[in-house]
Amino acid sequence: MVTVVTHPLVQHKLSHMRDVHTGVKEFRELAAELSLLLAYEAMRDLELEPHRLSTPLESGEFPMLTGKKLALVAILRAGLIMTDSIVQLVPAAKVGHIGLYRDPQTLQPVAYYNKLPTDIAERRVFLTDPMLATGGSASAAIQSLKDAGAASIKLMSILAAPEGVAVIERDHPDVDIVVAAVDSHLNDHGYIVPGLGDAGDRIYGTK
Ligand code: PRP
Ligand code: URA
């Protein structure tokens, strides 16, 4: 299932990210803020249970998080900005990293790093990558999470192409996707159109 977060704050920030005139500092800040807003939606179904506590006025039962603990997993390198931001909301979450880059010729993902929490199988996993383009990177990352035992995985991306969404739905129908927008299509180089360009380069100023 794909959830597109249509909230005006999300759409406004995304449009600024798309703008070619938005510089590195602002782009980074927007990516971090948008990630929090996407997490708000992605974590909507976290379980709560009543806890007894006392306010300064009286005691009562009040909802607190329960159920499986969380893991945030970034696809390097662009997903880092998302996990770095979201961990502020859920500071007890463990954080994993999957290093993948997309070969510019074949557009196939190339794996170079993998470090996941050892108890990933017991955690709800939120996988982050700002761009879901061909879907090759996210699909490979999800497969390595599953190989490590993860059973509950949600993918959070800022922008997706219909092609990437279709690949995840085909390869991993159990994985829900939360995005700010699904754009028109991929161009011949596998870039999302209209998109926002190369997310890693715009976050880290490498172009
Ligand atoms: C970008 C992006 C995704 C991938 C998406 O990373 O952050 O990981 O491309 O493309 P796909 O859906 O077609 O696989 P990139 O390969 O540029 O690596 P980087 O983050 O290290 O720059
Ligand atoms: N990776 C990016 O960073 N941007 C795209 O449009 C496609 C893949």
CSV table of C-alpha atoms and ligand atoms in Angstrom, one decimal:
chain,number,residue,atom,x,y,z
A,1,MET,CA,0.0,0.0,0.0
A,2,VAL,CA,1.2,3.5,-0.9
A,3,THR,CA,0.3,6.4,1.3
A,4,VAL,CA,0.9,9.9,-0.2
A,5,VAL,CA,1.1,12.5,2.5
A,6,THR,CA,-0.9,15.4,1.0
A,7,HIS,CA,-0.6,17.6,4.1
A,8,PRO,CA,0.0,21.3,3.0
A,9,LEU,CA,3.2,21.6,5.0
A,10,VAL,CA,4.6,18.5,3.3
A,11,GLN,CA,3.7,19.7,-0.1
A,12,HIS,CA,5.0,23.2,0.5
A,13,LYS,CA,8.4,21.9,1.8
A,14,LEU,CA,8.6,19.4,-1.1
A,15,SER,CA,8.1,22.2,-3.7
A,16,HIS,CA,11.0,24.1,-2.1
A,17,MET,CA,13.1,21.0,-2.3
A,18,ARG,CA,12.3,20.6,-6.0
A,19,ASP,CA,13.3,24.2,-6.7
A,20,VAL,CA,16.7,24.3,-8.5
A,21,HIS,CA,17.5,27.6,-6.8
A,22,THR,CA,17.3,26.0,-3.3
A,23,GLY,CA,20.8,25.7,-1.9
A,24,VAL,CA,22.4,23.0,0.1
A,25,LYS,CA,21.7,24.4,3.6
A,26,GLU,CA,18.0,24.9,2.9
A,27,PHE,CA,17.7,21.6,1.1
A,28,ARG,CA,19.1,19.7,4.0
A,29,GLU,CA,16.8,21.5,6.5
A,30,LEU,CA,13.8,20.8,4.3
A,31,ALA,CA,14.7,17.1,4.0
A,32,ALA,CA,15.1,16.8,7.8
A,33,GLU,CA,11.8,18.6,8.4
A,34,LEU,CA,9.9,16.6,5.8
A,35,SER,CA,11.2,13.4,7.3
A,36,LEU,CA,9.7,14.2,10.6
A,37,LEU,CA,6.3,14.9,8.9
A,38,LEU,CA,6.5,11.6,7.0
A,39,ALA,CA,7.4,9.8,10.2
A,40,TYR,CA,4.3,11.2,11.8
A,41,GLU,CA,2.3,9.5,9.2
A,42,ALA,CA,4.4,6.3,8.9
A,43,MET,CA,4.2,5.8,12.7
A,44,ARG,CA,0.5,6.4,12.9
A,45,ASP,CA,-0.3,2.8,13.7
A,46,LEU,CA,2.3,2.3,16.5
A,47,GLU,CA,0.6,0.5,19.4
A,48,LEU,CA,-0.3,2.3,22.7
A,49,GLU,CA,-1.2,0.9,26.1
A,50,PRO,CA,-2.5,2.7,29.1
A,51,HIS,CA,0.1,3.6,31.8
A,52,ARG,CA,-0.8,4.7,35.3
A,53,LEU,CA,0.8,8.0,36.3
A,54,SER,CA,0.0,11.1,38.3
A,55,THR,CA,-0.2,14.6,36.8
A,56,PRO,CA,0.2,17.4,39.2
A,57,LEU,CA,-3.6,17.3,39.6
A,58,GLU,CA,-4.6,13.7,39.8
A,59,SER,CA,-3.6,10.2,38.8
A,60,GLY,CA,-5.0,8.2,35.9
A,61,GLU,CA,-4.2,6.0,33.0
A,62,PHE,CA,-2.6,7.6,30.0
A,63,PRO,CA,-1.4,6.1,26.6
A,64,MET,CA,2.2,5.3,26.0
A,65,LEU,CA,4.0,3.4,23.3
A,66,THR,CA,4.2,-0.4,23.6
A,67,GLY,CA,4.6,-3.4,21.3
A,68,LYS,CA,7.7,-4.0,19.1
A,69,LYS,CA,10.6,-1.7,19.5
A,70,LEU,CA,11.7,0.3,16.5
A,71,ALA,CA,14.6,0.3,14.1
A,72,LEU,CA,15.4,3.1,11.7
A,73,VAL,CA,17.5,1.9,8.7
A,74,ALA,CA,19.0,4.4,6.3
A,75,ILE,CA,20.0,3.5,2.7
A,76,LEU,CA,23.3,5.4,2.4
A,77,ARG,CA,23.9,7.9,1.7
A,78,ALA,CA,20.8,10.1,1.2
A,79,GLY,CA,18.7,8.1,3.7
A,80,LEU,CA,21.0,9.3,6.5
A,81,ILE,CA,19.4,12.7,6.7
A,82,MET,CA,16.1,11.1,7.3
A,83,THR,CA,17.1,8.7,10.1
A,84,ASP,CA,19.2,11.5,11.7
A,85,SER,CA,16.0,13.6,11.9
A,86,ILE,CA,13.5,10.9,12.8
A,87,VAL,CA,15.6,9.5,15.7
A,88,GLN,CA,14.8,12.8,17.5
A,89,LEU,CA,11.1,11.7,17.6
A,90,VAL,CA,11.9,8.1,18.7
A,91,PRO,CA,15.2,8.3,20.6
A,92,ALA,CA,15.0,4.7,21.8
A,93,ALA,CA,15.1,3.4,18.2
A,94,LYS,CA,18.1,1.5,17.1
A,95,VAL,CA,19.6,2.7,13.8
A,96,GLY,CA,21.0,0.6,11.0
A,97,HIS,CA,22.8,1.4,7.7
A,98,ILE,CA,22.7,-0.2,4.3
A,99,GLY,CA,25.3,1.1,1.8
A,100,LEU,CA,24.1,0.9,-1.8
A,101,TYR,CA,24.8,3.0,-4.8
A,102,ARG,CA,23.2,2.8,-8.2
A,103,ASP,CA,25.5,2.0,-11.0
A,104,PRO,CA,25.0,4.9,-13.4
A,105,GLN,CA,25.2,2.7,-16.5
A,106,THR,CA,23.1,-0.3,-15.5
A,107,LEU,CA,21.0,1.5,-12.8
A,108,GLN,CA,21.5,-1.7,-10.7
A,109,PRO,CA,22.2,-1.3,-7.0
A,110,VAL,CA,25.7,-2.1,-5.8
A,111,ALA,CA,26.0,-3.1,-2.2
A,112,TYR,CA,29.0,-1.8,-0.2
A,113,TYR,CA,28.0,-1.8,3.5
A,114,ASN,CA,25.6,-3.4,5.9
A,115,LYS,CA,25.3,-2.9,9.6
A,116,LEU,CA,22.0,-3.7,11.2
A,117,PRO,CA,20.8,-4.0,14.9
A,118,THR,CA,21.4,-7.6,15.9
A,119,ASP,CA,17.8,-7.9,17.2
A,120,ILE,CA,16.3,-6.5,13.9
A,121,ALA,CA,14.0,-9.5,13.7
A,122,GLU,CA,12.1,-8.3,16.8
A,123,ARG,CA,11.8,-4.7,15.7
A,124,ARG,CA,9.5,-2.7,13.5
A,125,VAL,CA,11.7,-1.4,10.8
A,126,PHE,CA,11.4,2.0,9.1
A,127,LEU,CA,13.6,2.1,6.0
A,128,THR,CA,14.5,5.5,4.7
A,129,ASP,CA,15.7,6.7,1.3
A,130,PRO,CA,14.5,10.1,-0.1
A,131,MET,CA,14.3,8.7,-3.7
A,132,LEU,CA,12.4,5.6,-4.9
A,133,ALA,CA,13.3,5.7,-8.6
A,134,THR,CA,13.6,2.4,-10.4
A,135,GLY,CA,13.1,0.7,-7.0
A,136,GLY,CA,16.2,-1.4,-7.4
A,137,SER,CA,18.0,0.1,-4.3
A,138,ALA,CA,15.0,-0.1,-2.0
A,139,SER,CA,14.0,-3.6,-3.1
A,140,ALA,CA,17.6,-4.8,-2.5
A,141,ALA,CA,17.7,-3.1,0.9
A,142,ILE,CA,14.3,-4.7,1.9
A,143,GLN,CA,15.7,-8.1,0.8
A,144,SER,CA,18.7,-7.7,3.0
A,145,LEU,CA,16.5,-6.6,5.9
A,146,LYS,CA,14.4,-9.7,5.4
A,147,ASP,CA,17.5,-11.9,5.1
A,148,ALA,CA,18.5,-10.6,8.5
A,149,GLY,CA,15.1,-11.6,9.9
A,150,ALA,CA,13.1,-8.4,9.8
A,151,ALA,CA,9.4,-9.1,9.4
A,152,SER,CA,7.8,-5.7,9.8
A,153,ILE,CA,9.1,-3.1,7.3
A,154,LYS,CA,7.8,0.2,6.1
A,155,LEU,CA,9.6,2.2,3.4
A,156,MET,CA,9.7,6.0,3.8
A,157,SER,CA,10.7,8.1,0.8
A,158,ILE,CA,10.3,11.8,-0.1
A,159,LEU,CA,9.7,11.2,-3.8
A,160,ALA,CA,8.8,8.1,-5.8
A,161,ALA,CA,8.3,7.3,-9.4
A,162,PRO,CA,5.5,5.0,-10.4
A,163,GLU,CA,8.1,2.5,-11.7
A,164,GLY,CA,9.7,2.3,-8.3
A,165,VAL,CA,6.4,1.9,-6.5
A,166,ALA,CA,5.5,-1.0,-8.9
A,167,VAL,CA,8.8,-2.8,-8.2
A,168,ILE,CA,8.3,-2.7,-4.4
A,169,GLU,CA,4.7,-3.8,-4.8
A,170,ARG,CA,5.9,-6.7,-7.0
A,171,ASP,CA,8.9,-7.7,-5.0
A,172,HIS,CA,7.7,-6.9,-1.5
A,173,PRO,CA,3.9,-6.7,-1.3
A,174,ASP,CA,4.0,-6.8,2.5
A,175,VAL,CA,6.0,-3.5,2.7
A,176,ASP,CA,3.9,-0.3,2.9
A,177,ILE,CA,5.3,2.8,1.4
A,178,VAL,CA,4.9,6.4,2.7
A,179,VAL,CA,5.9,9.2,0.4
A,180,ALA,CA,5.3,12.9,-0.1
A,181,ALA,CA,4.6,12.5,-3.8
A,182,VAL,CA,4.5,10.0,-6.7
A,183,ASP,CA,5.9,11.9,-9.8
A,184,SER,CA,5.2,11.4,-13.4
A,185,HIS,CA,7.9,9.0,-14.7
A,186,LEU,CA,11.6,8.2,-14.9
A,187,ASN,CA,13.8,9.7,-17.6
A,188,ASP,CA,16.3,7.7,-19.7
A,189,HIS,CA,19.0,8.1,-16.9
A,190,GLY,CA,16.6,6.7,-14.3
A,191,TYR,CA,15.9,10.2,-12.7
A,192,ILE,CA,12.5,11.0,-11.4
A,193,VAL,CA,10.7,13.6,-13.4
A,194,PRO,CA,9.9,16.3,-12.5
A,195,GLY,CA,11.7,15.2,-9.3
A,196,LEU,CA,14.3,17.2,-7.4
A,197,GLY,CA,17.5,16.0,-9.0
A,198,ASP,CA,20.1,13.9,-7.2
A,199,ALA,CA,19.1,13.8,-3.6
A,200,GLY,CA,22.6,12.8,-2.3
A,201,ASP,CA,24.3,15.5,-4.3
A,202,ARG,CA,21.9,18.2,-3.2
A,203,ILE,CA,22.1,17.1,0.5
A,204,TYR,CA,25.9,16.9,0.6
A,205,GLY,CA,26.7,19.5,-2.0
A,206,THR,CA,28.8,17.1,-4.1
A,207,LYS,CA,27.9,18.5,-7.4
B,1,PRP,C1,20.0,7.4,-5.0
B,1,PRP,C2,18.9,7.4,-4.0
B,1,PRP,C3,18.5,6.0,-3.9
B,1,PRP,C4,18.7,5.5,-5.3
B,1,PRP,C5,17.3,5.4,-6.0
B,1,PRP,O1,21.2,7.0,-4.5
B,1,PRP,O2,19.2,8.0,-2.7
B,1,PRP,O3,19.3,5.2,-3.0
B,1,PRP,O4,19.5,6.5,-6.0
B,1,PRP,O5,17.4,4.9,-7.2
B,1,PRP,P1,16.7,3.5,-7.6
B,1,PRP,O6,15.4,3.5,-7.0
B,1,PRP,O7,16.7,3.6,-9.1
B,1,PRP,O8,17.6,2.4,-7.1
B,1,PRP,P2,22.5,6.9,-5.3
B,1,PRP,O9,22.6,5.6,-6.0
B,1,PRP,O10,22.6,8.2,-6.1
B,1,PRP,O11,23.6,6.9,-4.2
B,1,PRP,P3,24.1,8.0,-3.1
B,1,PRP,O12,22.9,8.1,-2.1
B,1,PRP,O13,25.3,7.4,-2.5
B,1,PRP,O14,24.3,9.3,-3.8
B,2,URA,N1,18.3,9.1,-7.3
B,2,URA,C1,18.2,10.4,-7.1
B,2,URA,O1,18.8,11.0,-6.2
B,2,URA,N2,17.3,11.1,-7.8
B,2,URA,C2,16.6,10.5,-8.8
B,2,URA,O2,15.7,11.3,-9.4
B,2,URA,C3,16.7,9.2,-9.0
B,2,URA,C4,17.6,8.5,-8.3
